[in-house]
Short mmCIF file of C-alpha atoms and ligand atoms in Angstrom, two decimals:
data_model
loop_
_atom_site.label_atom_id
_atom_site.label_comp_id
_atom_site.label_asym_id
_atom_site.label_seq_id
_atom_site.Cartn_x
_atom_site.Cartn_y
_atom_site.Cartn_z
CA UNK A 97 0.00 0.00 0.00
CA UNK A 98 2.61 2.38 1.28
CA UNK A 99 4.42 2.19 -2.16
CA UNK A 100 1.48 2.90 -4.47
CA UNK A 101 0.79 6.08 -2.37
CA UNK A 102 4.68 6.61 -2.59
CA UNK A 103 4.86 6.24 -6.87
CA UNK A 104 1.17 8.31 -6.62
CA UNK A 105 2.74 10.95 -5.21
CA UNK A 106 5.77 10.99 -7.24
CA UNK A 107 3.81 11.10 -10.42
CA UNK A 108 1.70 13.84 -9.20
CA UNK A 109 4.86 15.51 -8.81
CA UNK A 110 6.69 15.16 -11.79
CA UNK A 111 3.17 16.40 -13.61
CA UNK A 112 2.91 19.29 -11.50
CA UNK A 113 6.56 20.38 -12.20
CA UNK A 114 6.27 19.47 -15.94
CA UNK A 115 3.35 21.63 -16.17
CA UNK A 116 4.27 24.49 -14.30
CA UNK A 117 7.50 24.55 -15.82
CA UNK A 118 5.93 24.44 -19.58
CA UNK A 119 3.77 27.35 -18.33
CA UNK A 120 6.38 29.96 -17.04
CA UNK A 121 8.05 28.89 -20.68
CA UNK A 122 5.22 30.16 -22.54
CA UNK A 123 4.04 32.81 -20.77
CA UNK A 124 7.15 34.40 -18.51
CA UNK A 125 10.88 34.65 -19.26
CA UNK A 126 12.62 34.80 -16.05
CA UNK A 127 14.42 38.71 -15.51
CA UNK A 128 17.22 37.81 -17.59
CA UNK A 129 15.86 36.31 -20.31
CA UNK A 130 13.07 39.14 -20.33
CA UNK A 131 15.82 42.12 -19.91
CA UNK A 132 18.18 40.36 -22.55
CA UNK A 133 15.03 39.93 -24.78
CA UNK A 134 16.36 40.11 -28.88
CA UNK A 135 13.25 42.77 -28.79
CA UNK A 136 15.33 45.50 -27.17
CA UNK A 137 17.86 45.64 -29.39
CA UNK A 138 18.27 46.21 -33.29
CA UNK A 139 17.13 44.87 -35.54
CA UNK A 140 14.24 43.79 -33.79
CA UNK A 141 13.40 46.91 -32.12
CA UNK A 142 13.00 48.65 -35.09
CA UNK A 143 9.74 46.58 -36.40
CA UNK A 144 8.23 46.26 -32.76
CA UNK A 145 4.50 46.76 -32.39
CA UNK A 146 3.66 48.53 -29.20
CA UNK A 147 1.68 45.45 -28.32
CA UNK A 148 4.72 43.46 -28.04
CA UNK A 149 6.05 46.13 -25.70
CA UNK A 150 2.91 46.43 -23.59
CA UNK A 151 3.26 42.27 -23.17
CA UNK A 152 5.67 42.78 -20.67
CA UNK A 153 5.52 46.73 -19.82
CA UNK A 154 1.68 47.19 -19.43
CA UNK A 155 2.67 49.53 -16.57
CA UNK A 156 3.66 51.82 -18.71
CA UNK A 157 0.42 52.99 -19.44
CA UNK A 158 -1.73 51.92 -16.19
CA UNK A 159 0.64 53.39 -13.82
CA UNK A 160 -0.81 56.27 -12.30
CA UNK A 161 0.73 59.91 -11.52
CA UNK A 162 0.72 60.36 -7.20
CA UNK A 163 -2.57 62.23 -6.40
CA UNK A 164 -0.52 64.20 -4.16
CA UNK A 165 3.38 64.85 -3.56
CA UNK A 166 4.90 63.44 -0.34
CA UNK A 167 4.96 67.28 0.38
CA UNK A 168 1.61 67.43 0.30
CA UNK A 169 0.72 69.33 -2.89
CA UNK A 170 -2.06 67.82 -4.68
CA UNK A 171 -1.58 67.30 -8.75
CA UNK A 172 -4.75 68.69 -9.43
CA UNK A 173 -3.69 71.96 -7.86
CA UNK A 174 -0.27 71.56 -9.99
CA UNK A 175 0.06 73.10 -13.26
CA UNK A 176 3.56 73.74 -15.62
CA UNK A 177 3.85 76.82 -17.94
CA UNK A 178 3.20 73.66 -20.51
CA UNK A 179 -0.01 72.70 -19.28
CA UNK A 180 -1.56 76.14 -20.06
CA UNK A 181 -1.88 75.78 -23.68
CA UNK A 182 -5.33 75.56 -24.87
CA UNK A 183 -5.20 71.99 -25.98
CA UNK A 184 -3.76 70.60 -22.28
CA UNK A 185 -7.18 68.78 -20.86
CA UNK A 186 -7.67 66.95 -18.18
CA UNK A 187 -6.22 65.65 -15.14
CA UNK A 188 -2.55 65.25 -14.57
CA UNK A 189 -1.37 61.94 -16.58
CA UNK A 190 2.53 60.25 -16.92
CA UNK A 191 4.41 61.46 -19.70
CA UNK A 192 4.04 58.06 -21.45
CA UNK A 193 0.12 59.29 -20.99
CA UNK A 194 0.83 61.98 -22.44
CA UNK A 195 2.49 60.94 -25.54
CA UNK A 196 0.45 57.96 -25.98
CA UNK A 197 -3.29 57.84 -24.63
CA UNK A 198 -4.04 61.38 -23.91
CA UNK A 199 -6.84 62.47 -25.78
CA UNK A 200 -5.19 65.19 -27.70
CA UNK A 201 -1.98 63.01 -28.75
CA UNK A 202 -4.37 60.48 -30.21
CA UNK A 203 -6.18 63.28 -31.92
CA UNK A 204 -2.46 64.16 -33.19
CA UNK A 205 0.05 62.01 -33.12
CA UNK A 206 0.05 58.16 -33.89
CA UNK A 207 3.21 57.88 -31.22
CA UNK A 208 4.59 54.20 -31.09
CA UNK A 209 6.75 52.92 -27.85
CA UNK A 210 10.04 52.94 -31.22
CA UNK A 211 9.20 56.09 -32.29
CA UNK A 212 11.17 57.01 -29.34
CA UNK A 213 13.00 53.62 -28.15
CA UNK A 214 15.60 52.81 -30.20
CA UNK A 215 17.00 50.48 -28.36
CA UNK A 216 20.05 50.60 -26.11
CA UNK A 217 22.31 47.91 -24.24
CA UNK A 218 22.57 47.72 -21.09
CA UNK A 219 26.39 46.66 -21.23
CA UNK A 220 26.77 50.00 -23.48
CA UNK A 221 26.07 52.68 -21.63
CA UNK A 222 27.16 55.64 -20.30
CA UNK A 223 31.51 55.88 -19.28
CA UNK A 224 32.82 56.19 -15.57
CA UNK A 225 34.15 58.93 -15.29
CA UNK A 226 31.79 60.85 -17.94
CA UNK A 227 33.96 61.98 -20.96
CA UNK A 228 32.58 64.16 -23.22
CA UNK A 229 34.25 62.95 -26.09
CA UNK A 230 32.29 59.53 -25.67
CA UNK A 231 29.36 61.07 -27.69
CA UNK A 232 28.09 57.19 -28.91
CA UNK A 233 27.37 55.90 -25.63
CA UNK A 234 23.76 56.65 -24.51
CA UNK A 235 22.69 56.88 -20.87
CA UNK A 236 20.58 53.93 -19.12
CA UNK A 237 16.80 54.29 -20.42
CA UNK A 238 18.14 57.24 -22.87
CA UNK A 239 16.16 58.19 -26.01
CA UNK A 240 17.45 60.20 -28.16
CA UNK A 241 17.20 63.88 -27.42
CA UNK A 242 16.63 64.50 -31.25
CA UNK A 243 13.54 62.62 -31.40
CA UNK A 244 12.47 64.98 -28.99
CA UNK A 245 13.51 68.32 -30.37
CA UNK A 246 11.07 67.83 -33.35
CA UNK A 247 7.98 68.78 -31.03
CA UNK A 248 9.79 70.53 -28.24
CA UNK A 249 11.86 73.12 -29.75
CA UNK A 250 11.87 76.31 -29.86
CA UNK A 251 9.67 78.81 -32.28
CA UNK A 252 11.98 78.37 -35.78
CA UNK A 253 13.44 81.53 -36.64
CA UNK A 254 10.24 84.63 -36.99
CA UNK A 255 12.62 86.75 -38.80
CA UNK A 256 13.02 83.55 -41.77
CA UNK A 257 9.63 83.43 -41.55
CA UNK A 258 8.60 87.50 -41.99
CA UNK A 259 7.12 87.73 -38.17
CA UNK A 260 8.11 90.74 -36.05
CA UNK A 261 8.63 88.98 -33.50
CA UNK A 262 8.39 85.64 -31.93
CA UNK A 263 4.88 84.38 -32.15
CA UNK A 264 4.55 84.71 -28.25
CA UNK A 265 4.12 88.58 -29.52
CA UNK A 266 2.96 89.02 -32.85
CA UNK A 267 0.50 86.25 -33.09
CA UNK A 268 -2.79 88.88 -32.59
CA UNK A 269 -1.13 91.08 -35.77
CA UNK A 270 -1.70 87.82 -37.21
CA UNK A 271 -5.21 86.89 -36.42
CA UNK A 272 -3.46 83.69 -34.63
CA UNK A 273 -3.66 81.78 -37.82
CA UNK A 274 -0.46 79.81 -38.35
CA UNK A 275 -1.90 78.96 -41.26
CA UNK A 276 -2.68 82.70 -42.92
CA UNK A 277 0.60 81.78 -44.42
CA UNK A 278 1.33 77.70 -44.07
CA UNK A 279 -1.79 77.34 -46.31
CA UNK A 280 0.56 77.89 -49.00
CA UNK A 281 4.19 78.09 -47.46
CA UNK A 282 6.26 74.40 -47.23
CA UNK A 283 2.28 72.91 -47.02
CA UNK A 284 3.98 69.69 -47.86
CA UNK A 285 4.13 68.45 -44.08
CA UNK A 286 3.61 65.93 -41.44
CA UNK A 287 3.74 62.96 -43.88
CA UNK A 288 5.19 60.57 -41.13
CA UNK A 289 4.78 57.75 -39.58
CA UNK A 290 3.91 58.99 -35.81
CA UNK A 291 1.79 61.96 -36.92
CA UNK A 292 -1.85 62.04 -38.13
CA UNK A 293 -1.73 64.64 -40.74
CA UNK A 294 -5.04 65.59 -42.03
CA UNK A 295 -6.47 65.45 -38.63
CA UNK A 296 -3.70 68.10 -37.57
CA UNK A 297 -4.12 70.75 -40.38
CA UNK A 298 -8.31 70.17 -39.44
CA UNK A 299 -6.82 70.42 -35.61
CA UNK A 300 -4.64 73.59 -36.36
CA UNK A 301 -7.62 75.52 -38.38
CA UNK A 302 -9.62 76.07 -35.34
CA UNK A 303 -6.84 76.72 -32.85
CA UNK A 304 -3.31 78.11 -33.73
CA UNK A 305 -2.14 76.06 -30.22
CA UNK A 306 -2.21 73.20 -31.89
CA UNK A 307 0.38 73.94 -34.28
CA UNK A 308 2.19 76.15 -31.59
CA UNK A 309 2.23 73.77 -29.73
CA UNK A 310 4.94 71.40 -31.30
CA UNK A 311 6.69 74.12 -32.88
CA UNK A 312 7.24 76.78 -29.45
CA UNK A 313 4.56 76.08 -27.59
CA UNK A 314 6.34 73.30 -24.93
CA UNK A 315 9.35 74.19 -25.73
CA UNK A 316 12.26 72.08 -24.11
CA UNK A 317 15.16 73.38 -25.90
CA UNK A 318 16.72 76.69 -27.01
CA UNK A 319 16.91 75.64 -30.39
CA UNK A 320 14.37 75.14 -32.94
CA UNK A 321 14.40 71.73 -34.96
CA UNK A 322 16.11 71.95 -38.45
CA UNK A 323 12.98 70.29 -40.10
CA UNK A 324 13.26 68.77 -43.81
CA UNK A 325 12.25 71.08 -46.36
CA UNK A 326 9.69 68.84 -48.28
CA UNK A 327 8.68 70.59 -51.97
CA UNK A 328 6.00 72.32 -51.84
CA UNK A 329 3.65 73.61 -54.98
CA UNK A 330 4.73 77.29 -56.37
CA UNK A 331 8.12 76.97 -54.16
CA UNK A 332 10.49 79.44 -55.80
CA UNK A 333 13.28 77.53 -57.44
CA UNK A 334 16.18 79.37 -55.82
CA UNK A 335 17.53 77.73 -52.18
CA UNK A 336 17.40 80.18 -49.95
CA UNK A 337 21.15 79.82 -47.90
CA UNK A 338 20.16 79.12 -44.69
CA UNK A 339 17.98 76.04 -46.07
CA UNK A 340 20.93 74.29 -48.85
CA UNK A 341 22.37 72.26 -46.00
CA UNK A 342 18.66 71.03 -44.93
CA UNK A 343 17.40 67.90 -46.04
CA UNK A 344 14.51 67.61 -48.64
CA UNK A 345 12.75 64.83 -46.72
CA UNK A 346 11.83 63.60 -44.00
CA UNK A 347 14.08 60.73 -41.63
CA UNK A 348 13.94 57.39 -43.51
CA UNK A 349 12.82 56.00 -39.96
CA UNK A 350 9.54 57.92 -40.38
CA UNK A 351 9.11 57.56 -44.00
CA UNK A 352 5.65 56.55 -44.93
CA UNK A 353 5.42 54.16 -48.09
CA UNK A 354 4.80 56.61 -51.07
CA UNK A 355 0.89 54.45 -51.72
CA UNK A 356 0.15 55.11 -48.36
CA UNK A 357 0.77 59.00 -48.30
CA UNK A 358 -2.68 61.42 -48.19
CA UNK A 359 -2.42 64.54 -50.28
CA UNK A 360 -5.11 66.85 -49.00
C1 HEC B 610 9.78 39.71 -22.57
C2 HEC B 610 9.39 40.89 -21.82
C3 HEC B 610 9.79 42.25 -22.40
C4 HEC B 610 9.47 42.76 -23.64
C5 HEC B 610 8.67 42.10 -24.76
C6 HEC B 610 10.00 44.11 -23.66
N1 HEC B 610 10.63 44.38 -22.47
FE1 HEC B 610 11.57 46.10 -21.99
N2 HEC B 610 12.31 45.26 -20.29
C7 HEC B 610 11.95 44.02 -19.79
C8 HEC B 610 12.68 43.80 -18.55
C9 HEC B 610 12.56 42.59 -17.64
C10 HEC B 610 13.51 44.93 -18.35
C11 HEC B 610 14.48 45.22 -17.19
C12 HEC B 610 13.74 46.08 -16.22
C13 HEC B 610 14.64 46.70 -15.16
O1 HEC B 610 15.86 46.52 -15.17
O2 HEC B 610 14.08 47.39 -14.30
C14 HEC B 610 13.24 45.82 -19.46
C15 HEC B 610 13.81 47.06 -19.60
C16 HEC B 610 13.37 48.04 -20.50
C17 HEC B 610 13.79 49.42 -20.51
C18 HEC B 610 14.78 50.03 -19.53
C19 HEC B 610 14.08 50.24 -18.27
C20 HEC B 610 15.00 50.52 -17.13
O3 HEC B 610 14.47 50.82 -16.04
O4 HEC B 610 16.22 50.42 -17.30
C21 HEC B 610 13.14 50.05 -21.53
C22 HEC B 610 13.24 51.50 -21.92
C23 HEC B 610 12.34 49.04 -22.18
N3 HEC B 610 12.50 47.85 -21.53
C24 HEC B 610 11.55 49.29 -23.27
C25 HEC B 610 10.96 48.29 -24.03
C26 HEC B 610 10.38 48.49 -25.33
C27 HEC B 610 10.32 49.82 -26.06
C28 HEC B 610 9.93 47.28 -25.76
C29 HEC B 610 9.33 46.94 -27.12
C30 HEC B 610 10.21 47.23 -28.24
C31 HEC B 610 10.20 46.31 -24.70
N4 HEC B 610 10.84 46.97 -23.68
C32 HEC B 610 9.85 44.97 -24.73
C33 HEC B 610 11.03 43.17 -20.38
C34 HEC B 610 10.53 43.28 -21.67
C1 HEC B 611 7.71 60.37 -26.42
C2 HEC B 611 8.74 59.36 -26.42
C3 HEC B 611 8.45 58.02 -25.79
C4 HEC B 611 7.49 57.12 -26.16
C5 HEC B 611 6.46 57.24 -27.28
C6 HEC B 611 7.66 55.98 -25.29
N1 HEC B 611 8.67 56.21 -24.40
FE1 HEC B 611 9.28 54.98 -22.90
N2 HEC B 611 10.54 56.41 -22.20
C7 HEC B 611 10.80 57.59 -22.84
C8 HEC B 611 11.76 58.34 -22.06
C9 HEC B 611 12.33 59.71 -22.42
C10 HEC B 611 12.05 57.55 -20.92
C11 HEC B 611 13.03 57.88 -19.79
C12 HEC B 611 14.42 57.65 -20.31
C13 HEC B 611 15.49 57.89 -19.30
O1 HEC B 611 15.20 57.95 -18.08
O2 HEC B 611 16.66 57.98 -19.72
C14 HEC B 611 11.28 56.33 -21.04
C15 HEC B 611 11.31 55.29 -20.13
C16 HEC B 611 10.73 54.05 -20.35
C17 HEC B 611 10.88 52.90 -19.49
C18 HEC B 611 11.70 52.82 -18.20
C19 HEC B 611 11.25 53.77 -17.14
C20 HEC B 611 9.86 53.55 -16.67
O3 HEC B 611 9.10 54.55 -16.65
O4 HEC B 611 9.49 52.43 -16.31
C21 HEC B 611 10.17 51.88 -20.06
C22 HEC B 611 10.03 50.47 -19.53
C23 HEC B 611 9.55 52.42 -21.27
N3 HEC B 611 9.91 53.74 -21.40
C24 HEC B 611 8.75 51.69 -22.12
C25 HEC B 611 7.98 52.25 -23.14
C26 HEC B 611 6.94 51.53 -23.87
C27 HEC B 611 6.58 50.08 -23.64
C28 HEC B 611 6.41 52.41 -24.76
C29 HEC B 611 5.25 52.18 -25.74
C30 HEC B 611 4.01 51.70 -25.14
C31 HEC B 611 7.12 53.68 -24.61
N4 HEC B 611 8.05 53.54 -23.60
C32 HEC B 611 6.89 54.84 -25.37
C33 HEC B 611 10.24 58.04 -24.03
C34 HEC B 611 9.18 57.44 -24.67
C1 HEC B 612 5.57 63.96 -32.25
C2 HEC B 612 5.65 65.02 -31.29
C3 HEC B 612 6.27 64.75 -29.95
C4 HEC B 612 7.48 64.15 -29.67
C5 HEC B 612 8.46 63.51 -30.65
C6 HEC B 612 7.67 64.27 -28.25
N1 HEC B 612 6.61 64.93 -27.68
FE1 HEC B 612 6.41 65.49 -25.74
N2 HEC B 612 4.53 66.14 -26.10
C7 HEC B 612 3.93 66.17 -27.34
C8 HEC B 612 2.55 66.61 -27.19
C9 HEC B 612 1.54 66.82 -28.31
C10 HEC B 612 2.34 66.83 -25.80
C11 HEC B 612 1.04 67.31 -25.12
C12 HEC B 612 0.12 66.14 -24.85
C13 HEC B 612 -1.18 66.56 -24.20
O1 HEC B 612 -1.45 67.76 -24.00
O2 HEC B 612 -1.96 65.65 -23.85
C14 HEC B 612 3.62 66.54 -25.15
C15 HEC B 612 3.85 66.68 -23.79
C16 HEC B 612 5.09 66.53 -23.19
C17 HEC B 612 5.36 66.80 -21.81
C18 HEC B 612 4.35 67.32 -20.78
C19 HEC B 612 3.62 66.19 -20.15
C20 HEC B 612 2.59 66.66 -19.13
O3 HEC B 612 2.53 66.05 -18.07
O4 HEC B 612 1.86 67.63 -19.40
C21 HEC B 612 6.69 66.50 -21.60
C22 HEC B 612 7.44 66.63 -20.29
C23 HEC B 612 7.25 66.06 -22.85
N3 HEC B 612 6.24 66.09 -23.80
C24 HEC B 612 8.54 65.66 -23.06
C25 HEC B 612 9.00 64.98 -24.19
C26 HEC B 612 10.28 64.31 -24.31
C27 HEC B 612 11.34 64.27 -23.24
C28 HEC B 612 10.33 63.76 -25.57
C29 HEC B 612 11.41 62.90 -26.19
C30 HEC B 612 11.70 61.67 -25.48
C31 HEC B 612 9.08 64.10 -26.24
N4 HEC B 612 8.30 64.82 -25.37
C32 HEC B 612 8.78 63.79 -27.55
C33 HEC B 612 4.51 65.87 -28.54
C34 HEC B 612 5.72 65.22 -28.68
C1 HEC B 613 3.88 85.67 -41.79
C2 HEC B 613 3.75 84.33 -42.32
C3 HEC B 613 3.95 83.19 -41.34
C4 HEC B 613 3.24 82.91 -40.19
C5 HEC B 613 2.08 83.67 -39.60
C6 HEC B 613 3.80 81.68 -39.68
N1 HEC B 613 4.82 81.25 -40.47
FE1 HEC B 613 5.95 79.59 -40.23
N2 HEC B 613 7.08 80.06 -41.84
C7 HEC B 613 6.86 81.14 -42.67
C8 HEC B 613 7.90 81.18 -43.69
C9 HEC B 613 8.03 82.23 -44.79
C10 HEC B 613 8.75 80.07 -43.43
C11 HEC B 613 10.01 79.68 -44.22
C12 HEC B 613 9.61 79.04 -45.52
C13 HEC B 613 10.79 78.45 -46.26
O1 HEC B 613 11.16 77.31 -45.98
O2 HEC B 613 11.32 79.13 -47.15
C14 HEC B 613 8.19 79.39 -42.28
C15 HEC B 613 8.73 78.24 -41.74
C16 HEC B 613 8.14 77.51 -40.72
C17 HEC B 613 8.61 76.24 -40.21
C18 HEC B 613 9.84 75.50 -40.69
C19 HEC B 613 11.06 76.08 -40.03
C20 HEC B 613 12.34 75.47 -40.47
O3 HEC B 613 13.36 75.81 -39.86
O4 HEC B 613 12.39 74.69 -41.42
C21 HEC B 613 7.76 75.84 -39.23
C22 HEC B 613 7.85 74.59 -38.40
C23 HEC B 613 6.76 76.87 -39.10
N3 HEC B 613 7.01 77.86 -40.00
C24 HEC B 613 5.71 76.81 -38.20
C25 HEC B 613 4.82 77.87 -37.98
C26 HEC B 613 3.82 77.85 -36.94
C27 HEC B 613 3.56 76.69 -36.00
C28 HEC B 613 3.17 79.05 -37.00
C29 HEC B 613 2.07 79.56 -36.09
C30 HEC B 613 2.31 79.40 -34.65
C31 HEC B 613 3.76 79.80 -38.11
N4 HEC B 613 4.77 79.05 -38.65
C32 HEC B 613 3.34 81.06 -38.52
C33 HEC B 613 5.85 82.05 -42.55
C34 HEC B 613 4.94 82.14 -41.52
C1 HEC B 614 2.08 66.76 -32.78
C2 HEC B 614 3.12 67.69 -33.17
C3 HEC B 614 2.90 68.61 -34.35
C4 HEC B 614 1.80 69.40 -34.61
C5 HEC B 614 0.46 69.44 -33.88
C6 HEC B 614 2.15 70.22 -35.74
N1 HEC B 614 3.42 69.93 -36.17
FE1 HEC B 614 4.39 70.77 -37.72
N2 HEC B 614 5.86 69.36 -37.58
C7 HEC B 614 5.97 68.43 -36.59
C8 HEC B 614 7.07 67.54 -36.89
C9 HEC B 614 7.53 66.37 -36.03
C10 HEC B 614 7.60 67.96 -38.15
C11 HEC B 614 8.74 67.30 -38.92
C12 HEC B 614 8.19 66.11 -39.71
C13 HEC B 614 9.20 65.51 -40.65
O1 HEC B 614 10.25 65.05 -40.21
O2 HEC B 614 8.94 65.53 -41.87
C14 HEC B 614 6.83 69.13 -38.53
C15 HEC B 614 7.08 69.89 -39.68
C16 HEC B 614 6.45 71.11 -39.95
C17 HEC B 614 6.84 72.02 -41.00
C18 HEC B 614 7.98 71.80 -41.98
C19 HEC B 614 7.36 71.20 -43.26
C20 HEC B 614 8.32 70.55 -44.23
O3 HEC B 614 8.49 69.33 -44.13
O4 HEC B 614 8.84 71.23 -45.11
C21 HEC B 614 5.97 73.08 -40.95
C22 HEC B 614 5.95 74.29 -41.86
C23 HEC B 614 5.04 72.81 -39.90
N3 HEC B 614 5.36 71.62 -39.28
C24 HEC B 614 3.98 73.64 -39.56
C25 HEC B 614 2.91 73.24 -38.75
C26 HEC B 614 1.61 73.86 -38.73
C27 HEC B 614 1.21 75.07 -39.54
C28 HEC B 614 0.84 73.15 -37.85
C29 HEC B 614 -0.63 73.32 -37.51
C30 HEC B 614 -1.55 73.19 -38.64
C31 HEC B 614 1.70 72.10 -37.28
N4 HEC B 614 2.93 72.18 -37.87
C32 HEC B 614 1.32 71.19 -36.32
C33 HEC B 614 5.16 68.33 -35.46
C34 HEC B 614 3.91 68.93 -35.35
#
């Protein structure tokens, strides 16, 4: 008797271990595996759907901003100069909120977790002691800075572009109607993979902010993106100087395929 309970309980053993091991297989890598995953790296990285990202990183979107600091301050009573444009709504969010489920940025932008995340190895990053001259290591978690520049820089140049004086100024002398001009000026725009172009020129004819907004309007930087300069109908054939070292399209990371562009 004794040994049939002994072999029963062996076999239930083995089973349970077989199973539970086949199950942590197919559904969780262990830390290492998970960190080391081909997915954060190139190639791979560079045809990830945020899907596969949110598989393992759902937190990124579900984790909540503190409803108050440990100081006490409450985030509703909490606003940054950048939260005052017309288009900020709603409560306070996570920057990954913000660039990816706010309501605006899916009115905008069609942001995905590689439009940003490029990929960087852990073994690779930043030198101890810091030396400047070191420029191709990235820090831990870094994205490039670039990426970022595109929607946070600064107001491009208002004397290139015949304002007074920077739009924080002159925009009543000019009804503030970005597009008064950009209805026919370099109107050949936004044809990228992590922007929703018709919905921003409908977006930008009711409210200026909304093309301020990436282009002054939460600015980050000092300097103002040097943006392609994409053909545009009745462009004048000479190159203007400051525009001969700019290139005529946009990065072939955000390329759309040509069949899949909309002309409005
Ligand atoms: C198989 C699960 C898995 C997948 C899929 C995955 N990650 Fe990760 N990721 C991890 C783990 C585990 C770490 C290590 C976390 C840590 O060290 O805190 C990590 C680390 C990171 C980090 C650095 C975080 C830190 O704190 O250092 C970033 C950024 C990141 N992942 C982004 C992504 C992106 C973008 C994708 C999709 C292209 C992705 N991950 C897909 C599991 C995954
Ligand atoms: C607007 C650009 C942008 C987008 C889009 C973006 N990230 Fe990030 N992410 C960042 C930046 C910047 C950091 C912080 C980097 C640092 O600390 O060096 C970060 C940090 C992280 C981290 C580590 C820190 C943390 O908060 O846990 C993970 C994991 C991560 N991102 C995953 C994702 C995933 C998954 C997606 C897509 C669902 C995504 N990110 C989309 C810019 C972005
Ligand atoms: C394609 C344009 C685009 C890119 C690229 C982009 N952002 Fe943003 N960012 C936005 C928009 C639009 C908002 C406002 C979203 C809203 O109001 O809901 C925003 C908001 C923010 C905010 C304010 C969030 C808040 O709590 O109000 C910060 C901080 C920020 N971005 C930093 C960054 C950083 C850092 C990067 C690069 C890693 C980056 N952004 C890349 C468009 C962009
Ligand atoms: C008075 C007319 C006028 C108004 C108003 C105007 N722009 Fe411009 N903008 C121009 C001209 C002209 C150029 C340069 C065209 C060229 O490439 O030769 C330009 C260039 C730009 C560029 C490209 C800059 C670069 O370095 O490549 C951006 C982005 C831009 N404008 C955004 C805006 C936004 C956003 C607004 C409203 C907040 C605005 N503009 C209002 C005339 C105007
Ligand atoms: C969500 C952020 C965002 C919004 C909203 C936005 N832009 Fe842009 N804009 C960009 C980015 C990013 C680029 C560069 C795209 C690329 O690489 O081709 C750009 C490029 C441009 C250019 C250069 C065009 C070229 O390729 O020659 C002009 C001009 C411009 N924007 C004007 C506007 C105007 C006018 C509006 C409102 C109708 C507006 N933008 C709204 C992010 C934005």
């Amino acid at each position: 008797m004794k040994r049939y309970y002994l072999l029963l309980t062996l076999l239930l053993l083995s089973i349970f271990t077989i199973t539970t091991q086949a199950a942590e297989k197919s559904i969780h890598k262990d830390y290492q595996h998970a960190q080391w995953d081909p997915i954060h790296f190139q190639p791979a990285i560079a045809t990830a759907s945020n899907e596969q990202c949110l598989g393992c990183h759902q937190e990124i979107l579900d984790r909540q901003v503190l409803i108050k600091s440990p100081a006490g301050i409450t985030a509703e009573s909490t606003k940054a100069w950048y939260q005052t444009l017309t288009t900020y709504e709603g409560a306070q969010q996570t920057f990954h909120q913000r660039h990816l489920s706010s309501d605006f940025s899916n009115q905008v932008m069609n942001m995905q977790c590689i439009t940003c995340h490029e990929g960087n190895n852990p073994r690779e990053e930043a030198i101890i002691p810091p030396d400047q001259n070191q420029t191709q290591f990235t820090l831990r978690k870094s994205v490039n800075p670039e990426t970022c520049l595109m929607c946070h820089g600064n107001f491009p140049d208002y004397v290139r572009m015949g304002l007074p004086s920077h739009w924080n100024e002159s925009r009543d002398i000019f009804q503030n109607n970005c597009l008064l001009c950009h209805a026919g000026i370099r109107n050949n725009r936004h044809q990228v993979n992590f922007l929703k172009a018709e919905a921003i020129e409908k977006a930008g004819k009711e409210n200026a902010d909304v093309c301020f907004g990436c282009h002054g309007g939460r600015q980050w930087y000092r300097i103002s993106y040097p943006y392609p300069r994409h053909a545009w109908e009745g462009m004048a054939k000479e190159i203007p100087d400051w525009a001969k070292e700019r290139p005529t399209e946009s990065h072939p990371r955000f390329q759309i395929p040509a069949n899949k562009i909309s002309k409005k």
